[in-house]
Tab-separated table of C-alpha atoms and ligand atoms in Angstrom:
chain	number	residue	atom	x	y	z
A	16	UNK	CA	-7.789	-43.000	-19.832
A	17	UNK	CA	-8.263	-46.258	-21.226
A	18	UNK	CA	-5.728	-48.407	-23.250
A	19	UNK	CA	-6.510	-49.874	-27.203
A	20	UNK	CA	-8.567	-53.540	-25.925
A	21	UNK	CA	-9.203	-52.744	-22.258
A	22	UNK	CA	-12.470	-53.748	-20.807
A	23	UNK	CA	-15.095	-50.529	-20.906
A	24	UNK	CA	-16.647	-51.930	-17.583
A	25	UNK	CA	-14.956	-51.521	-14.584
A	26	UNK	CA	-12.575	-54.430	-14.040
A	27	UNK	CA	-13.462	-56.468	-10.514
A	28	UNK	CA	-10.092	-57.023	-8.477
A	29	UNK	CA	-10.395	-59.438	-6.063
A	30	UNK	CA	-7.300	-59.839	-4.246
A	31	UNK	CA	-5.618	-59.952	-0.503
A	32	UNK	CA	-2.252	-59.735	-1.476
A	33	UNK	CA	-0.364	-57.911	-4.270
A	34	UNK	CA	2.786	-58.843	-6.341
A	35	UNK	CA	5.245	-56.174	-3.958
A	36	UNK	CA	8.855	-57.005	-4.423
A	37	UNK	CA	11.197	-54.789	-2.204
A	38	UNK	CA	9.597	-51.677	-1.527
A	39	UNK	CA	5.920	-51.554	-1.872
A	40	UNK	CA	5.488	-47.725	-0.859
A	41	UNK	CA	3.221	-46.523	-3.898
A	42	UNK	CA	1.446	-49.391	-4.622
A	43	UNK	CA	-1.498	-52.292	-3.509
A	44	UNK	CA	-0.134	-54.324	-0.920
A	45	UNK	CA	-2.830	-56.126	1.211
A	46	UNK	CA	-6.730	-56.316	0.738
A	47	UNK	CA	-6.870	-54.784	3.972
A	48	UNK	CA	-5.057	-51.218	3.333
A	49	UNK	CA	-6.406	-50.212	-0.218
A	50	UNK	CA	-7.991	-52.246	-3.345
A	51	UNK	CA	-8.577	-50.517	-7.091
A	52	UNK	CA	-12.269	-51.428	-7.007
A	53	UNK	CA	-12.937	-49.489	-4.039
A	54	UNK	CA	-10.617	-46.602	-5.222
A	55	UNK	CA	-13.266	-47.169	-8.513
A	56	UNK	CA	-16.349	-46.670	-6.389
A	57	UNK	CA	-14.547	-43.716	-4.107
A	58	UNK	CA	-14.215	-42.041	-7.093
A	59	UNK	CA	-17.336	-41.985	-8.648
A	60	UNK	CA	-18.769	-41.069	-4.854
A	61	UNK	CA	-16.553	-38.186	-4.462
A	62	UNK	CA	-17.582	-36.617	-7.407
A	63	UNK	CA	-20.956	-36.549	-6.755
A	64	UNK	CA	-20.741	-35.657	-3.075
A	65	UNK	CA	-17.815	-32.896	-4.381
A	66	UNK	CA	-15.748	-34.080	-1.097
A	67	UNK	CA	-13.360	-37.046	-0.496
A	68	UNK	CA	-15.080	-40.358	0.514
A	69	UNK	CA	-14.163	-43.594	2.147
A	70	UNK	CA	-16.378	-46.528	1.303
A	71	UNK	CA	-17.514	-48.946	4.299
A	72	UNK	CA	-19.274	-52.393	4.090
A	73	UNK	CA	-22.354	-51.060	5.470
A	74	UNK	CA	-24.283	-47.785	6.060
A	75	UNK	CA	-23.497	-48.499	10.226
A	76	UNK	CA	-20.123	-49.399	9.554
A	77	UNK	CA	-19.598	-45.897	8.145
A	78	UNK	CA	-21.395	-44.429	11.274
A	79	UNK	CA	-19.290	-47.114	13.602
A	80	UNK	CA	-16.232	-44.935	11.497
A	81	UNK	CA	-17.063	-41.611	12.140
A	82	UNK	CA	-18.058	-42.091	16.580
A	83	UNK	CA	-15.021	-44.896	17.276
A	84	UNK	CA	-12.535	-42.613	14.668
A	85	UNK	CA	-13.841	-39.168	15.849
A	86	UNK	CA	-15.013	-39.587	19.552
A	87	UNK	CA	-13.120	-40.010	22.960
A	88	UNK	CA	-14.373	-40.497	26.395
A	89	UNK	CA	-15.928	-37.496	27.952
A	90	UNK	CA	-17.376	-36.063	24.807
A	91	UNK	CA	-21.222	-35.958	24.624
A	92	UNK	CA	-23.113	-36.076	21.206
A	93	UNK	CA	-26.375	-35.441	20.110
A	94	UNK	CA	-28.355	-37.569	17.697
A	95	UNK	CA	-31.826	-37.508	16.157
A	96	UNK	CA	-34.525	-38.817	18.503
A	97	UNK	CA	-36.768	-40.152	15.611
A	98	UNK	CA	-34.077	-41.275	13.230
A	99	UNK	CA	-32.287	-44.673	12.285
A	100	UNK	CA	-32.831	-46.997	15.021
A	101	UNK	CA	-29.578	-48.592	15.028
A	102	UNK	CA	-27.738	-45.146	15.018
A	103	UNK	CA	-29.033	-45.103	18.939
A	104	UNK	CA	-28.386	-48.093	20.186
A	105	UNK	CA	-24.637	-48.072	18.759
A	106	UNK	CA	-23.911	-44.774	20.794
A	107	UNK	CA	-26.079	-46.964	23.740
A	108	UNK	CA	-25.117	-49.667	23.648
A	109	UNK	CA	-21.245	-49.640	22.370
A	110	UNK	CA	-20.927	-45.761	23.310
A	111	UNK	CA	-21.700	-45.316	26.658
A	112	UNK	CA	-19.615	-48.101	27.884
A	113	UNK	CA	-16.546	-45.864	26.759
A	114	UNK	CA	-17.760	-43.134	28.658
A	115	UNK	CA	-19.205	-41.105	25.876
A	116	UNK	CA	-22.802	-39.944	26.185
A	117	UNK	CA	-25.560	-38.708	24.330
A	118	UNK	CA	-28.459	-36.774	24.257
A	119	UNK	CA	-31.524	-37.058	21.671
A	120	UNK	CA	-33.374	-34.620	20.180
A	121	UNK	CA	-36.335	-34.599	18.069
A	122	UNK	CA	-35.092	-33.614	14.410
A	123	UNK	CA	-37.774	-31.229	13.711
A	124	UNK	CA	-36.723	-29.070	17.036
A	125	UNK	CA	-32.908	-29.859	16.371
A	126	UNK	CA	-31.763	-26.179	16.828
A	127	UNK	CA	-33.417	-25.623	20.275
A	128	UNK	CA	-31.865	-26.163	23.166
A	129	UNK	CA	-27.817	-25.385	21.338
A	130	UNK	CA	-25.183	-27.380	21.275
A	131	UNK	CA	-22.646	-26.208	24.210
A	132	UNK	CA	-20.823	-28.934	25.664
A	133	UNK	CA	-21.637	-31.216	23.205
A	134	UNK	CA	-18.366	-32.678	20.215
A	135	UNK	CA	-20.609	-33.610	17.497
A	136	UNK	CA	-24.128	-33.232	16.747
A	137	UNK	CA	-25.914	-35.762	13.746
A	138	UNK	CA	-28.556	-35.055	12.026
A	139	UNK	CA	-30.909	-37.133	9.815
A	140	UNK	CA	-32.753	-35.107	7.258
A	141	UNK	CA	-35.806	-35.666	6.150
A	142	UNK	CA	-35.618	-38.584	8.918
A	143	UNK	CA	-36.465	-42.054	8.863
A	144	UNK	CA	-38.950	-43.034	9.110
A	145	UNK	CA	-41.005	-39.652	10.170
A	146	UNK	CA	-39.694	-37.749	7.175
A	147	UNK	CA	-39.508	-34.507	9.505
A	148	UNK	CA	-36.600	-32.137	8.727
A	149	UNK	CA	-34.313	-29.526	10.101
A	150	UNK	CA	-31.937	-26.620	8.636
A	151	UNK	CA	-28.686	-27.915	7.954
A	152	UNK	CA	-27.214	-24.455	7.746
A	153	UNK	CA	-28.753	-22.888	10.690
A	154	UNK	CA	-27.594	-26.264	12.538
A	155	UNK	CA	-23.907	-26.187	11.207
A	156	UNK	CA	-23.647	-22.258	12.014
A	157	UNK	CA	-25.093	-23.414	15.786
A	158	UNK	CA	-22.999	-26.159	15.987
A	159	UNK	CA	-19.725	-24.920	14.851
A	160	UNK	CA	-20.117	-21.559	17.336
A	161	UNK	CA	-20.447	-24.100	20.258
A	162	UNK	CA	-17.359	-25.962	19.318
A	163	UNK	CA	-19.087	-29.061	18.243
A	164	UNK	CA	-18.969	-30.903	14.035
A	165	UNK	CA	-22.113	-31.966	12.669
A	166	UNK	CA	-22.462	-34.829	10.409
A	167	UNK	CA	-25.253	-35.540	8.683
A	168	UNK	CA	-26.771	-38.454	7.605
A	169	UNK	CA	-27.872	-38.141	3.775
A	170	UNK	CA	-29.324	-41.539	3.196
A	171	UNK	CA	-32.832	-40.936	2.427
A	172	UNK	CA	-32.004	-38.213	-0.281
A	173	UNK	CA	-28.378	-38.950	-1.989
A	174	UNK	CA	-26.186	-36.482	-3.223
A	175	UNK	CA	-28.659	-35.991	-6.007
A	176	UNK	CA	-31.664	-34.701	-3.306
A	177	UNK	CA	-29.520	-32.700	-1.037
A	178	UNK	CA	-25.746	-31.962	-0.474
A	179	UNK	CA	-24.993	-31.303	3.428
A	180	UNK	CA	-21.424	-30.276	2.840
A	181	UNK	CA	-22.777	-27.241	0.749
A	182	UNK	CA	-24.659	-26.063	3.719
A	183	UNK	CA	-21.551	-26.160	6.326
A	184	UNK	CA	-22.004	-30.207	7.453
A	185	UNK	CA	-18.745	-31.287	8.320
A	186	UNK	CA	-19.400	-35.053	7.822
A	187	UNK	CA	-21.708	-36.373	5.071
A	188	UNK	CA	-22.597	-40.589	5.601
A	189	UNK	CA	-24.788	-42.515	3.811
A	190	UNK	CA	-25.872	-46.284	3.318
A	191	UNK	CA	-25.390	-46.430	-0.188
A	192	UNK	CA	-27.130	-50.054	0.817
A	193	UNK	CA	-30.543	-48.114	-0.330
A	194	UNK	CA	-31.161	-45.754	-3.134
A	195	UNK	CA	-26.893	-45.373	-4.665
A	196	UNK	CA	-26.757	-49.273	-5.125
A	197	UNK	CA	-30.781	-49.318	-5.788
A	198	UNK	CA	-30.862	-53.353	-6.546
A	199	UNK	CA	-31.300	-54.560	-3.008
A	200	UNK	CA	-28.686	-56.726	-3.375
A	201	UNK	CA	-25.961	-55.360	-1.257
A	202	UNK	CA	-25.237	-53.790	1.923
A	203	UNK	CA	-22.437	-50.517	1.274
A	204	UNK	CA	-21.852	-46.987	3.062
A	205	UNK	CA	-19.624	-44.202	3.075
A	206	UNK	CA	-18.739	-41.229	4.699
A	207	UNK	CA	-17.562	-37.831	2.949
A	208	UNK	CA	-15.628	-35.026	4.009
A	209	UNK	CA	-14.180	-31.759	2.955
A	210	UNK	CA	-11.507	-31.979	6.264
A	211	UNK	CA	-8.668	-34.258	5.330
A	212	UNK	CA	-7.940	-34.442	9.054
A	213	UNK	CA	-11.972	-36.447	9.322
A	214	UNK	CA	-11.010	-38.394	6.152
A	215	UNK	CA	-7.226	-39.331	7.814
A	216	UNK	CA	-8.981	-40.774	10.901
A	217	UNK	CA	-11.814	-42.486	9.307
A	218	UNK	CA	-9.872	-44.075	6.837
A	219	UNK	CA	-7.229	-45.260	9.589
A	220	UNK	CA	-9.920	-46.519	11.781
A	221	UNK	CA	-10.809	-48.838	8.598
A	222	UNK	CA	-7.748	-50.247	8.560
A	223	UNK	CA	-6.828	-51.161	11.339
A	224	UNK	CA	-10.772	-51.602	12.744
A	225	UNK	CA	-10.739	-53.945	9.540
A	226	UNK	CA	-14.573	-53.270	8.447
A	227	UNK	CA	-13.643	-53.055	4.672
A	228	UNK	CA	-16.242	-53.368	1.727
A	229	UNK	CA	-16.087	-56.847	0.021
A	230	UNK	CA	-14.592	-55.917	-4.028
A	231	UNK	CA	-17.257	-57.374	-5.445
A	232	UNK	CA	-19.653	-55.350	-3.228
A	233	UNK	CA	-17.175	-52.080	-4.182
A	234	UNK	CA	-18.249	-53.556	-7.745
A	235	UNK	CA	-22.037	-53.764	-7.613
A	236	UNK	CA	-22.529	-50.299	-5.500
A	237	UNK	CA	-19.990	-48.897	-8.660
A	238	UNK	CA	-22.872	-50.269	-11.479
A	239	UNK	CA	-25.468	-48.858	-8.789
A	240	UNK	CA	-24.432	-45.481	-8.900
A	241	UNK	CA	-24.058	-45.084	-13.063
A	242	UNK	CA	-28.018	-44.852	-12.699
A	243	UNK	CA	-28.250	-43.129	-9.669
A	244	UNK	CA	-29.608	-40.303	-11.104
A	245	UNK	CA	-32.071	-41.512	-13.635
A	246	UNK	CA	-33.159	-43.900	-11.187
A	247	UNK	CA	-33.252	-41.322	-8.199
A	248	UNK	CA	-35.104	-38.883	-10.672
A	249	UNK	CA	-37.996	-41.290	-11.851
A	250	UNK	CA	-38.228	-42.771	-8.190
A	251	UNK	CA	-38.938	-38.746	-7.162
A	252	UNK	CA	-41.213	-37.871	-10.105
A	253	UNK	CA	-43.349	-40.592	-9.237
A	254	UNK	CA	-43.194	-40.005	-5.644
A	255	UNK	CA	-44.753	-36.379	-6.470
A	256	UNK	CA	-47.563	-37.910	-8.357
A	257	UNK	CA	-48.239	-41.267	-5.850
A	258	UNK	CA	-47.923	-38.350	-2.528
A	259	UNK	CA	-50.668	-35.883	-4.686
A	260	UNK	CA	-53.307	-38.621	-5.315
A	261	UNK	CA	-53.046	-39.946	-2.007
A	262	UNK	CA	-54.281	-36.403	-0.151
A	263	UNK	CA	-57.646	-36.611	0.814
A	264	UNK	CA	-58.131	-40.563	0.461
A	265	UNK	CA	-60.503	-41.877	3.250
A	266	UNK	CA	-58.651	-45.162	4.564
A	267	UNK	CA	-55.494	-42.773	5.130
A	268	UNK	CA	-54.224	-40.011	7.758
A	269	UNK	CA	-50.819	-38.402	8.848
A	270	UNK	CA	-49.874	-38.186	5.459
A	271	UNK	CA	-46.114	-36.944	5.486
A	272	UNK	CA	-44.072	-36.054	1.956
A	273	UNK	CA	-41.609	-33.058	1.837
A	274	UNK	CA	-42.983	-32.005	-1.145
A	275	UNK	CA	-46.660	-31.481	-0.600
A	276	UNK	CA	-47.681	-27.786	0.538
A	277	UNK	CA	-49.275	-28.396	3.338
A	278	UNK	CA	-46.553	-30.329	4.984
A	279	UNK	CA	-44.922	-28.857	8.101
A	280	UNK	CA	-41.294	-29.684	6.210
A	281	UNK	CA	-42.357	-28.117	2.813
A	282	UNK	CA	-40.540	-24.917	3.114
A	283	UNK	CA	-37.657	-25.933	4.898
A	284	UNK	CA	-37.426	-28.944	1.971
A	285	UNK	CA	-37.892	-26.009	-0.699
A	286	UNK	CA	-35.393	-24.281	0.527
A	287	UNK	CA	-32.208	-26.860	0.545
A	288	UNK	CA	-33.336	-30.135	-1.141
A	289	UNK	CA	-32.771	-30.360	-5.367
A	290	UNK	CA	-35.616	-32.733	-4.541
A	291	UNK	CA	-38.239	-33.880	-2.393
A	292	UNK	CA	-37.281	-37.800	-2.148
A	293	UNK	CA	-39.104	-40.947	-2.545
A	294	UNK	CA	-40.015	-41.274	0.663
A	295	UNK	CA	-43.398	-41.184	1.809
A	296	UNK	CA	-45.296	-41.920	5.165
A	297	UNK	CA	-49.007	-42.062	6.337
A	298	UNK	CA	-51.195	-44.352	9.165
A	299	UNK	CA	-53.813	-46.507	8.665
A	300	UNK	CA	-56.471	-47.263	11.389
A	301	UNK	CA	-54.912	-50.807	12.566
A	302	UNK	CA	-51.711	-52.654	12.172
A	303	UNK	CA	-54.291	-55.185	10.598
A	304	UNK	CA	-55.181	-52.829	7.924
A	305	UNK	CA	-51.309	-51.789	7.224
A	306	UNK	CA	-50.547	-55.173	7.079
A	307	UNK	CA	-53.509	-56.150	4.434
A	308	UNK	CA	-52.701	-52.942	2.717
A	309	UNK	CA	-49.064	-53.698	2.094
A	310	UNK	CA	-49.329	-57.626	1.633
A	311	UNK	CA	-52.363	-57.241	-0.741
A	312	UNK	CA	-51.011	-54.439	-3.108
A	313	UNK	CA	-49.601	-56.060	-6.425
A	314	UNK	CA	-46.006	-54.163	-7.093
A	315	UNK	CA	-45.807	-53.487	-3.521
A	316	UNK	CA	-42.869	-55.817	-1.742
A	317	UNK	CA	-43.416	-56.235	1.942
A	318	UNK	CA	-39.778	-55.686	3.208
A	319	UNK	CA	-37.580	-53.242	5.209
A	320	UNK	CA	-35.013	-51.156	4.077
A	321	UNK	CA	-35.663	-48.629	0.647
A	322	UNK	CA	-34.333	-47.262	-2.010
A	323	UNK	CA	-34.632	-49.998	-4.574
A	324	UNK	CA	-35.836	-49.971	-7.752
A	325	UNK	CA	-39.123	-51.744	-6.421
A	326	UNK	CA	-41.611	-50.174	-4.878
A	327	UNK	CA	-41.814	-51.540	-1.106
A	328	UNK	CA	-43.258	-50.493	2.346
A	329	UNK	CA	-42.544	-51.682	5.411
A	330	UNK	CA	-45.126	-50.894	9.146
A	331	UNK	CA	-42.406	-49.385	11.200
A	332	UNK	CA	-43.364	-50.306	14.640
A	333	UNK	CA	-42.453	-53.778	13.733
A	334	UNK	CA	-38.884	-52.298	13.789
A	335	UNK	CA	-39.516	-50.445	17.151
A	336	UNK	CA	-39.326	-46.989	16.050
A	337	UNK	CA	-41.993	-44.607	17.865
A	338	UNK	CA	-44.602	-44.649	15.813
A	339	UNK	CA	-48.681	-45.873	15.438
A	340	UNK	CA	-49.422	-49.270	14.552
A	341	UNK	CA	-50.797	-48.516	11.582
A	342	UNK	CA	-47.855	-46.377	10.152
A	343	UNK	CA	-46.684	-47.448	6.680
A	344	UNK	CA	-43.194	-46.015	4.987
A	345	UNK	CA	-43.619	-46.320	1.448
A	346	UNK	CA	-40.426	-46.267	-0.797
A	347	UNK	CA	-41.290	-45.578	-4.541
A	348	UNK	CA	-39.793	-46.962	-6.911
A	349	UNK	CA	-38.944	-47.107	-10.819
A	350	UNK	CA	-42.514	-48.761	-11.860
A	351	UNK	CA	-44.491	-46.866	-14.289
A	352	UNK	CA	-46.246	-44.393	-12.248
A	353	UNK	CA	-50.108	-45.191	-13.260
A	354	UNK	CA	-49.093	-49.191	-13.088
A	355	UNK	CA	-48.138	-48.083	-9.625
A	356	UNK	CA	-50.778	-45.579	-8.972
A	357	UNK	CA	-53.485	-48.334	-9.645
A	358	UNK	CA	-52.175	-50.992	-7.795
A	359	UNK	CA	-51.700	-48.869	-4.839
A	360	UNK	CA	-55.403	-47.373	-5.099
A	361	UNK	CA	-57.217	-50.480	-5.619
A	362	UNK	CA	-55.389	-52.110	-2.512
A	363	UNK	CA	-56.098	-48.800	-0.076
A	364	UNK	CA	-59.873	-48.870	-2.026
A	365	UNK	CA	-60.621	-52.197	-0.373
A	366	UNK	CA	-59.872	-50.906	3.419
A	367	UNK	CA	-61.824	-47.822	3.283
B	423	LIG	C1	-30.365	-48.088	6.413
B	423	LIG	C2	-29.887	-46.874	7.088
B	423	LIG	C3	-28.662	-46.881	7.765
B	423	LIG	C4	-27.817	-48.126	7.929
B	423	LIG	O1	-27.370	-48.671	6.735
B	423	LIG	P1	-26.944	-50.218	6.629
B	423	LIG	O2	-26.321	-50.318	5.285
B	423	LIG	O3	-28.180	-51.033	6.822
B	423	LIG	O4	-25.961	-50.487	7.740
B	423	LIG	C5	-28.249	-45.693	8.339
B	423	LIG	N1	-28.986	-44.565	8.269
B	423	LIG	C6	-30.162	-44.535	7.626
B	423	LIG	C7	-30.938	-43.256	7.571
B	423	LIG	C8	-30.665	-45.691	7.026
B	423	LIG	O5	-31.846	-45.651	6.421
């Protein structure tokens, strides 16, 4: 509740050190334990994910969190073959050393195989950049019978698009660097959980790890997320219309959104995403011709990353992921759809 002549926005506290004479058991201390601007933006996070969260100062901080908080050595995991690039060369590079290992699988064939032997299986769903999907619930029943948590990686759908932790996920982490803070202006994750054992460890490793969200950061993903759902709404809508009109065009193939019919994720997506995202992938013949597409197309940024309120693509093999030359990821954003829908047209219209 607010008092008579306090600000309406939330106040920004930036601070290392609190006043703390004596005792300071129940209050701030040091920047480093606990800060009211992140307790702001936890807030507002756990009640959309419905679970408590702890907020990170990146999307792979949050994922450093969960392995180095969760993991010891001898445990093997299992991650997504054809999701977030960096996700696999953390547990390769920083993993392995400390004598955990892991195993990849591709996300649409996530369930075969099982998961005996292994302590925690991630998923990405739809993944990024492929946009194929697996069953959360099949894969937390699986998981949990073999002994092993899952954690799932909600990035590319928000708590608005999907909610993991309804379907038996242990772990829910996102980069709220993308669609939650939607103004491309800061880098932010978090990671939610139902088991106040996960959220004990993870918020432990923060402290004493020390990778804490900047205030101000805490701030701007806290202004991010009171649109959220307007944004993540018109960003879907137009998504539906963009991912309809493109069908059929001649300079395109391997056209991938959730929510068309005829793609191999459509039922799956039906059956446990509110939404079908703003995602949407598809080759062109060349890497010159993704690259003319992209840089030609007026209300099109060239960048990496998504989410944001503009509309931007990025050719993925520049980031090494596994795919053609020619394969664009388009993130849609909060343009007016026909504005959008032209621009995009006339700039596919001149490679065909
Ligand atoms: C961007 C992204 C991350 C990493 O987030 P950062 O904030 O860049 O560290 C993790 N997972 C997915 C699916 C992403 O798209």
């Amino acid at each position: 509740m607010l008092a008579k002549g306090d600000p309406i926005p939330l106040p920004l506290t930036m601070a290392a050190i609190f006043h703390t004479p004596g005792d300071a058991a129940g209050s701030d201390e040091y920047g480093r334990y606990d800060n009211p601007t992140w307790r702001a933006v936890e807030h507002m996070l756990a009640h959309l994910e419905g679970a408590p969260c702890v907020g990170f100062p990146s999307g792979m901080a949050a994922i450093s969190a969960v392995f180095f908080a969760l993991l010891k050595a001898g445990d093997r995991i299992l991650l997504p073959a054809d999701g977030y690039h960096a996700t696999r060369a953390l547990a390769d590079r920083f993993l392995k050393p400390f004598g955990i290992t892991y195993d990849v699988r591709p996300t649409s064939s996530f369930l075969d195989g099982g998961f005996d032997g292994y302590r925690l299986a991630f998923v990405e769903t739809p993944a990024n950049p492929g946009l194929d999907i697996c069953d959360i619930a099949a894969v937390a029943e699986a998981a949990h019978r073999a002994g092993a948590i899952l954690a799932v990686d909600n990035t590319t759908m928000t708590p608005f698009g999907q909610r993991p932790l309804d379907f038996g996920a242990d772990i829910v982490i996102a980069a709220d660097t993308k669609a939650p803070n939607g103004h491309s202006d800061v880098l932010f994750g978090h990671v939610a959980s139902r088991n106040a054992d996960i959220i004990a460890a993870v918020s432990g490793w923060r402290e004493v790890s020390g990778a804490i969200p900047g205030p101000f950061e805490a701030w701007l993903v806290h202004r991010g997320l009171e649109t959220l759902d307007v944004r993540f709404d018109r960003m879907c809508s137009s998504a539906e219309v963009l991912a309809r009109r493109l069908q059929g065009h001649p300079a395109i193939s391997g056209l991938r959104y959730p929510g068309l019919e005829g793609d191999p994720s459509h039922n799956l997506a039906r059956a446990q995403m509110e939404r079908f995202g703003f995602l949407i992938s598809f080759v062109l013949d060349s890497e010159d011709k993704a690259e003319d597409f992209i840089n030609n197309c007026a209300l099109m940024q060239a960048a990496t990353s998504f989410g944001g309120v503009h509309t931007s693509a990025e050719r993925r093999a520049k980031r090494s992921d596994a795919v053609p030359p020619g394969f664009v990821r388009l993130s849609v954003g909060c343009e007016p759809v026909e504005e959008l829908w032209q621009a995009i047209a006339a700039s596919l219209d001149r490679l065909a």
